[in-house]
Short mmCIF file of C-alpha atoms in Angstrom, two decimals:
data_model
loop_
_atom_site.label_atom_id
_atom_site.label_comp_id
_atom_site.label_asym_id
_atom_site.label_seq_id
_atom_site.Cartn_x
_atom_site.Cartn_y
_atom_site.Cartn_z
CA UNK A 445 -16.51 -24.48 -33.40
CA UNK A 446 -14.82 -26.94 -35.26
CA UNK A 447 -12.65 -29.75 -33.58
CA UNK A 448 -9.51 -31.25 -34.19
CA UNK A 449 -7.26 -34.25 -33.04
CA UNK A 450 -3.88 -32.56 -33.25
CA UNK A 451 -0.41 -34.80 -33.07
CA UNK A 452 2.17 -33.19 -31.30
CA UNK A 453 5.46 -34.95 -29.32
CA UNK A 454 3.82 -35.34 -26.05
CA UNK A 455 1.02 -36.80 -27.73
CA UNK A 456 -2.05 -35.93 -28.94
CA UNK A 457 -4.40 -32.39 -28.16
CA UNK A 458 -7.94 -31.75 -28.43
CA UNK A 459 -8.23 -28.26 -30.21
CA UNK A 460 -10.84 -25.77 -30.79
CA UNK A 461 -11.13 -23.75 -33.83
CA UNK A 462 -13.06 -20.53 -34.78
CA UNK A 463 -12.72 -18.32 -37.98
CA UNK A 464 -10.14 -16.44 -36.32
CA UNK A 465 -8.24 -18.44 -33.64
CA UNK A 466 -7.58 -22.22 -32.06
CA UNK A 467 -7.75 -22.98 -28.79
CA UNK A 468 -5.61 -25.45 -26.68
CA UNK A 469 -8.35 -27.23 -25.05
CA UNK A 470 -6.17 -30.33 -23.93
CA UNK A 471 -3.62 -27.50 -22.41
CA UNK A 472 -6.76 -25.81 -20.39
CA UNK A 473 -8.06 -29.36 -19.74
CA UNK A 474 -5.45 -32.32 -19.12
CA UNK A 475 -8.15 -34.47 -19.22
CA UNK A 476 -9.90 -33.26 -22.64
CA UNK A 477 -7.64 -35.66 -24.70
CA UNK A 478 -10.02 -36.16 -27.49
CA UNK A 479 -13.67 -34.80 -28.96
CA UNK A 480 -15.21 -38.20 -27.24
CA UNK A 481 -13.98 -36.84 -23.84
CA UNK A 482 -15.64 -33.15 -24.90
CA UNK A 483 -18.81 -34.86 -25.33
CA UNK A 484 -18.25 -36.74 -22.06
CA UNK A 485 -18.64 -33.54 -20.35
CA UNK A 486 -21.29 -31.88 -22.50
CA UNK A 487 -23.60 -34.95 -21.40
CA UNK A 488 -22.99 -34.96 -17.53
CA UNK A 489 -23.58 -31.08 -16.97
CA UNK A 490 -26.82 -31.15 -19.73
CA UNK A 491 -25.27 -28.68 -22.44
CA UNK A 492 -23.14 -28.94 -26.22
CA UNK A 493 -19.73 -29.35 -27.22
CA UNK A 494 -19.81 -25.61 -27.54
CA UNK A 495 -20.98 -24.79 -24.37
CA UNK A 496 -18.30 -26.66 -22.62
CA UNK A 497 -15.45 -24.94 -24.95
CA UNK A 498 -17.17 -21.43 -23.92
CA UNK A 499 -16.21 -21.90 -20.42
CA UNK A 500 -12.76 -23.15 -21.72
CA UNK A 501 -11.90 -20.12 -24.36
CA UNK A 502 -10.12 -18.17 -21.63
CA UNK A 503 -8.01 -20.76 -19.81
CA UNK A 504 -7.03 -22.27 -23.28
CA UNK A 505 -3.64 -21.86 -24.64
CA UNK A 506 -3.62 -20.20 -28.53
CA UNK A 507 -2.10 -22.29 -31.03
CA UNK A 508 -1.05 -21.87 -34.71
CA UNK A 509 -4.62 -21.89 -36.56
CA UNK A 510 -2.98 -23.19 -39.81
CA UNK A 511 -0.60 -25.75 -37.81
CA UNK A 512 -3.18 -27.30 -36.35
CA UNK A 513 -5.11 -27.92 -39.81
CA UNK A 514 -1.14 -29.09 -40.59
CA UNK A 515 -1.12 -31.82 -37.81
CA UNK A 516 -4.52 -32.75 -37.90
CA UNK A 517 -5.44 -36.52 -37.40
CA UNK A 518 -8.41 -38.81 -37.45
CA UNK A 519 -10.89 -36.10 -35.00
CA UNK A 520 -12.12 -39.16 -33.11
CA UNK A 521 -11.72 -42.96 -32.51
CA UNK A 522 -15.71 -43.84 -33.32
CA UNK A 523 -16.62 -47.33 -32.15
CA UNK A 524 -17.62 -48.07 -34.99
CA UNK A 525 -18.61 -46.66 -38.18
CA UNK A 526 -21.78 -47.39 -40.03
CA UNK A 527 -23.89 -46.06 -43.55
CA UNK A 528 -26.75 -45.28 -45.09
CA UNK A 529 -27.22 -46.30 -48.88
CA UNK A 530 -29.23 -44.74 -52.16
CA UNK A 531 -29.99 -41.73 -49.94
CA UNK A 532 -29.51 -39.88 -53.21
CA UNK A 533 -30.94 -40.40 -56.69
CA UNK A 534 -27.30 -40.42 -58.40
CA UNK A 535 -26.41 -42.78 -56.17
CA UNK A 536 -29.43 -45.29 -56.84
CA UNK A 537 -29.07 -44.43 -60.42
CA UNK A 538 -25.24 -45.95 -60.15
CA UNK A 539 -26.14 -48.72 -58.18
CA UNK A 540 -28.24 -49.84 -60.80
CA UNK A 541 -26.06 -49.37 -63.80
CA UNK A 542 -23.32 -51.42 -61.81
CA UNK A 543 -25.34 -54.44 -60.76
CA UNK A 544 -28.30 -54.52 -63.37
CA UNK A 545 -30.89 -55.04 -60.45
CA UNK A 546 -32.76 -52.15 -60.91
CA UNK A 547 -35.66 -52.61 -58.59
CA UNK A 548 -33.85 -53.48 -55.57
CA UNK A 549 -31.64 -50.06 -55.30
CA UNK A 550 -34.77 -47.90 -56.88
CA UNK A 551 -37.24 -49.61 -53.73
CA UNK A 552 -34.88 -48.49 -50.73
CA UNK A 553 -34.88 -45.16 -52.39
CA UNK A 554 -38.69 -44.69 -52.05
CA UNK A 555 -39.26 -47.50 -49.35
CA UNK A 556 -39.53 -46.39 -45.73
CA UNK A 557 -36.94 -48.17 -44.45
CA UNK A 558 -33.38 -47.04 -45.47
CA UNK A 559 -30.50 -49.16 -46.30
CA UNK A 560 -28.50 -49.24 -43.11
CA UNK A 561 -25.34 -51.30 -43.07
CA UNK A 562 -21.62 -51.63 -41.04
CA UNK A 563 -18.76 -49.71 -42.47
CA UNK A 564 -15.97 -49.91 -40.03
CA UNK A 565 -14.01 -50.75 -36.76
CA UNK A 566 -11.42 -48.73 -35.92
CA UNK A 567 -8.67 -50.58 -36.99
CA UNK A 568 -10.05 -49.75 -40.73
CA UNK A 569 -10.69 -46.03 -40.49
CA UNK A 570 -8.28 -43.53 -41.21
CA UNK A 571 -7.70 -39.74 -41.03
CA UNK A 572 -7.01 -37.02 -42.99
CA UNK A 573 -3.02 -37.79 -44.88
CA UNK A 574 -3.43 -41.38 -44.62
CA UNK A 575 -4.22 -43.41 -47.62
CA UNK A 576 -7.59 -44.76 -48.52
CA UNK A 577 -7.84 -48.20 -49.82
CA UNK A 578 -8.32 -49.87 -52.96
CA UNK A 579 -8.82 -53.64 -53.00
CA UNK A 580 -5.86 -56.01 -54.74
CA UNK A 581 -9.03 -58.28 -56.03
CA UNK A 582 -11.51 -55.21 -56.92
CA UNK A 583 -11.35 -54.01 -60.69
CA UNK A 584 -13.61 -51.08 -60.15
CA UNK A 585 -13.14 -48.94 -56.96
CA UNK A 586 -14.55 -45.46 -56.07
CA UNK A 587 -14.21 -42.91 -53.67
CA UNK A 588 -17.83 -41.55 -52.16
CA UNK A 589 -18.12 -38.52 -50.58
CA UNK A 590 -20.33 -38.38 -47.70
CA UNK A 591 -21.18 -36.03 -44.94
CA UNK A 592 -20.47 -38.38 -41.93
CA UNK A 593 -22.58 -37.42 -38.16
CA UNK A 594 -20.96 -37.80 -35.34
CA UNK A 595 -23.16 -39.35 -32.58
CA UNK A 596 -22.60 -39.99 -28.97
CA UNK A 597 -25.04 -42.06 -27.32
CA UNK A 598 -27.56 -42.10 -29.92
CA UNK A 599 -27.46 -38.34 -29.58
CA UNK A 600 -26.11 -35.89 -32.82
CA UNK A 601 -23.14 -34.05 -31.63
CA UNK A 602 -21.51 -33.13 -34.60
CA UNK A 603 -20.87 -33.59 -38.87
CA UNK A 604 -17.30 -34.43 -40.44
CA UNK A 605 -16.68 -35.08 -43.83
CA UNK A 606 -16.57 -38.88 -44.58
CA UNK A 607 -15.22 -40.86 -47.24
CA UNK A 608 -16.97 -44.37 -47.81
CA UNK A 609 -14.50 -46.31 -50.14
CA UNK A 610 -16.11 -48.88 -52.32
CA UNK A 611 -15.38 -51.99 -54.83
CA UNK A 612 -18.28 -51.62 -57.47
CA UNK A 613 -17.01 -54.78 -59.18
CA UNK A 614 -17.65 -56.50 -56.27
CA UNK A 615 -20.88 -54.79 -55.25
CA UNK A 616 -22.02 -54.99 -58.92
CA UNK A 617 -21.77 -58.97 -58.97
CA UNK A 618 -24.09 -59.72 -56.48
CA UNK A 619 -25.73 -57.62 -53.77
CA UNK A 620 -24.70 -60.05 -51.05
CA UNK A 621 -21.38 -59.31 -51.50
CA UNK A 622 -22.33 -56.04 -50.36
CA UNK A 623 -19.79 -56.79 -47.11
CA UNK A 624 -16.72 -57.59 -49.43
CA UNK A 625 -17.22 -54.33 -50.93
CA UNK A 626 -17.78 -52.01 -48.32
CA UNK A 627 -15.52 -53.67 -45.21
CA UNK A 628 -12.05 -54.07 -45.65
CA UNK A 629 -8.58 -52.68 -44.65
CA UNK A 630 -8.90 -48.60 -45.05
CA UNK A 631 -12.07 -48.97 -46.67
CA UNK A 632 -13.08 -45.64 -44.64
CA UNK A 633 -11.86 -42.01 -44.08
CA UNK A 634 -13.51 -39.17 -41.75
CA UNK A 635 -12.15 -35.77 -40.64
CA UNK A 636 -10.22 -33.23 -40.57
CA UNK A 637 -12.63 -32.32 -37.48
CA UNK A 638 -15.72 -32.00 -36.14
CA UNK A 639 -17.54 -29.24 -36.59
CA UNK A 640 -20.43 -28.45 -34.19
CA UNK A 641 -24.28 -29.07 -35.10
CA UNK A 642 -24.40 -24.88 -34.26
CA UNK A 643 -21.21 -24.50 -36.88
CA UNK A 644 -22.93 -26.58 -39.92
CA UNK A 645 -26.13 -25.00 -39.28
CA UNK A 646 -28.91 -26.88 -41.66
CA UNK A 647 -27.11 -30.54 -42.61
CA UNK A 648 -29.41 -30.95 -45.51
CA UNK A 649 -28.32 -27.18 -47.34
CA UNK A 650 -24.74 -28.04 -47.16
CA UNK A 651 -22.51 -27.34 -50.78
CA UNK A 652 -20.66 -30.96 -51.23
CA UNK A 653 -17.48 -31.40 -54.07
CA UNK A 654 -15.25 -33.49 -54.72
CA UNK A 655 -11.44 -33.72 -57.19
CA UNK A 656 -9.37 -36.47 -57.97
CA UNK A 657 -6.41 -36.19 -59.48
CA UNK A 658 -3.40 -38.32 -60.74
CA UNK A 659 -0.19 -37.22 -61.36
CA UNK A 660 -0.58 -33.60 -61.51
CA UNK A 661 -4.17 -34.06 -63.92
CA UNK A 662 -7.49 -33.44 -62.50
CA UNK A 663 -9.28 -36.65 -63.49
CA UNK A 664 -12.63 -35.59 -61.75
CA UNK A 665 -14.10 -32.27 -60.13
CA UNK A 666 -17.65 -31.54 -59.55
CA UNK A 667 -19.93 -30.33 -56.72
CA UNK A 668 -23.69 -30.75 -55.26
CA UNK A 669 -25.75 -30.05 -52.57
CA UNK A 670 -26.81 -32.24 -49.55
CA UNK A 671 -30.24 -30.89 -50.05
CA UNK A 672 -30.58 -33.44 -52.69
CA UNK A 673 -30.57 -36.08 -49.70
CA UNK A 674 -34.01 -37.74 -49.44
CA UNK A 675 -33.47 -38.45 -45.98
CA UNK A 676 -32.34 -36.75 -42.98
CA UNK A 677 -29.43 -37.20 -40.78
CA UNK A 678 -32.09 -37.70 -37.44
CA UNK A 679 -33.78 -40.24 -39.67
CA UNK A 680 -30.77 -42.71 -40.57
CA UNK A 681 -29.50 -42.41 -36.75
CA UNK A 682 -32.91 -43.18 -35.88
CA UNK A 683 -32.48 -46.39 -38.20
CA UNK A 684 -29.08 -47.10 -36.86
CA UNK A 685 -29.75 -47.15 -33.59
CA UNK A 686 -33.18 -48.91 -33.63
CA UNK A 687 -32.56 -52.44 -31.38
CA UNK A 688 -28.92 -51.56 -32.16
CA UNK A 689 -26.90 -50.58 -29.58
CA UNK A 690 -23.79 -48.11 -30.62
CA UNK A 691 -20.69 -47.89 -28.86
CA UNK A 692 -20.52 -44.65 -27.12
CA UNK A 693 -19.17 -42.46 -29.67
CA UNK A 694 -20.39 -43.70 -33.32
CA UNK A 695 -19.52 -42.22 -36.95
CA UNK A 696 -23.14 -42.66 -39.62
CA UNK A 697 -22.39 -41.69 -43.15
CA UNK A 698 -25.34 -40.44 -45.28
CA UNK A 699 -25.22 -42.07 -48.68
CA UNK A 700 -22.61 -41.30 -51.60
CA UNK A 701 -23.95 -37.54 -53.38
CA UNK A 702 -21.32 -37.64 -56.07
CA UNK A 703 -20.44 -40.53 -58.29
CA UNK A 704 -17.37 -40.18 -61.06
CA UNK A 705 -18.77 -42.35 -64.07
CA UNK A 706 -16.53 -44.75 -66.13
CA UNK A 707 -13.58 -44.34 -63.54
CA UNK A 708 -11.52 -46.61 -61.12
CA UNK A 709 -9.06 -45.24 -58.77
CA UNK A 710 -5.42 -46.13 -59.01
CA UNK A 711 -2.67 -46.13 -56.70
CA UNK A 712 -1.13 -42.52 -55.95
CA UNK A 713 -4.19 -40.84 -56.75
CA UNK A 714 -5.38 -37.91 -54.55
CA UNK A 715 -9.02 -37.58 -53.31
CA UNK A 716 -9.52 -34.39 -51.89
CA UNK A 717 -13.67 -34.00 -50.48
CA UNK A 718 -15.19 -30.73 -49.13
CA UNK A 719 -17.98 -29.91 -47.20
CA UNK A 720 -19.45 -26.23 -46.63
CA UNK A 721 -18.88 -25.02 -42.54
CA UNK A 722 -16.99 -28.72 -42.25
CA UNK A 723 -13.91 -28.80 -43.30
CA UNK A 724 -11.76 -30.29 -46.79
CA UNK A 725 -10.75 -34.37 -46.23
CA UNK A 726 -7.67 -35.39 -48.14
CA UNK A 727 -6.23 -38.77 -48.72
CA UNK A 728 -3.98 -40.80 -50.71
CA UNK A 729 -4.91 -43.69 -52.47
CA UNK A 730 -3.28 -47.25 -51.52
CA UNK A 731 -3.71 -50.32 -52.97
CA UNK A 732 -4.74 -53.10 -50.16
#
């Protein structure tokens, strides 16, 4: 199943959505309000998000399957959102060009510990339709497309599609602006749902793409494969939650898979990420 924050005029509805139909779980459920609450219940009676909807499927309400993809918002409120860096080789590679400091990017990508760092609060993450931002004082910004694990008390519970805005110019100055760079208003975008760990099936053999485009031109379009990943999704929550206490629901993005080379986002431009048995994240780009 694959799980979506839906606005309507009484508010919002927690919806449930196969190949063929979607499934009012708020309307079988008053209080199912949101995927935290779904996972809520999963915990106390010891099974998945899935298992819960199972017993839900008949008292559920159908809805409009390609409304709901329509009226989808941010899938859940995390607590907070955090990342994992040079999980890929591209991405070391880039981190390298943009900063000259080789040997720091190229020894977290064979080290044993991974990089590990804050991304967002709430107040900074956005859904699918909103805009992403760019920073006013940044003269080299990037969209980095991620697939993004849901995790409720330090337990997997799902994968969304995650898009970890970044300043290189900032980055590439110094590493210890790292921060500046990574944490600011918008700086992050997850959704259009949730899809179960049963839906996505093997994280790490997942096809990843990714188009931007500005008025009307496709500026870049290319795909990859999370296989390429070096480390694995258990492994980075395992890091993230080590003497780290998450709030109850938590986002962890995986490290940045594609990266468009001598390019800088504008204003206007659409970013448009998809990940295989997730879903497709769009956004608009905003200057901040």
């Amino acid at each position: 199943m694959r799980y979506y924050r839906v606005a309507t005029d009484q508010g919002t509805k927690l919806v449930a959505r196969d190949d063929e139909k979607a499934y009012d779980l708020t309307g079988a459920r008053d209080g199912l309000r949101d995927f935290c609450d779904l996972a809520q219940v999963a915990d106390v009676v010891d099974t998945d998000v899935d298992g819960v909807t199972e017993r839900l499927t008949a008292d559920a309400p159908l809805l409009d399957a390609e409304s709901v993809a329509e009226r989808a918002t941010l899938p859940a409120i995390p607590g907070e959102v955090w990342a994992a860096g040079v999980t890929y080789e591209v991405s070391s590679d880039a981190r390298e060009e943009e900063s000259g400091r080789g040997e720091i990017y190229q020894g977290v990508f064979e080290g044993d510990r991974p990089e590990v760092f804050f991304k967002a609060t709430p107040s900074r993450t956005v859904g699918p339709g909103e805009g992403v931002g760019i920073r006013e004082d940044s003269e080299w910004d990037v969209p980095e497309p991620e697939l993004g694990v849901v995790v409720y008390r330090d337990e997997i519970v799902g994968y969304t599609v995650g898009n970890d805005m970044s300043s290189r110019s900032i980055e590439g100055e110094n590493p210890l602006y790292l921060p500046q760079a990574k944490v600011y208003d918008r700086c992050c975008a997850i959704g259009p749902c949730i899809a179960s760990p049963e839906t996505v099936g093997d994280p790490r053999d997942l096809e990843l793409s990714m188009t931007i485009e500005r008025d009307g031109e496709t500026l870049f379009d290319d795909s990859t494969s999370t296989s390429r990943m070096v480390r694995s999704p258990e492994e980075l929550v395992s890091y993230t939650t080590r003497h780290n206490p998450l709030p109850e629901l938590a986002v962890v993005l995986t490290g940045t898979s594609l990266v468009p080379e001598e390019f800088t986002l504008e204003a206007d431009d659409q970013v448009a990420i998809g990940i295989e048995n997730v879903g497709q994240l769009e956004n608009t780009v905003i200057e901040v």
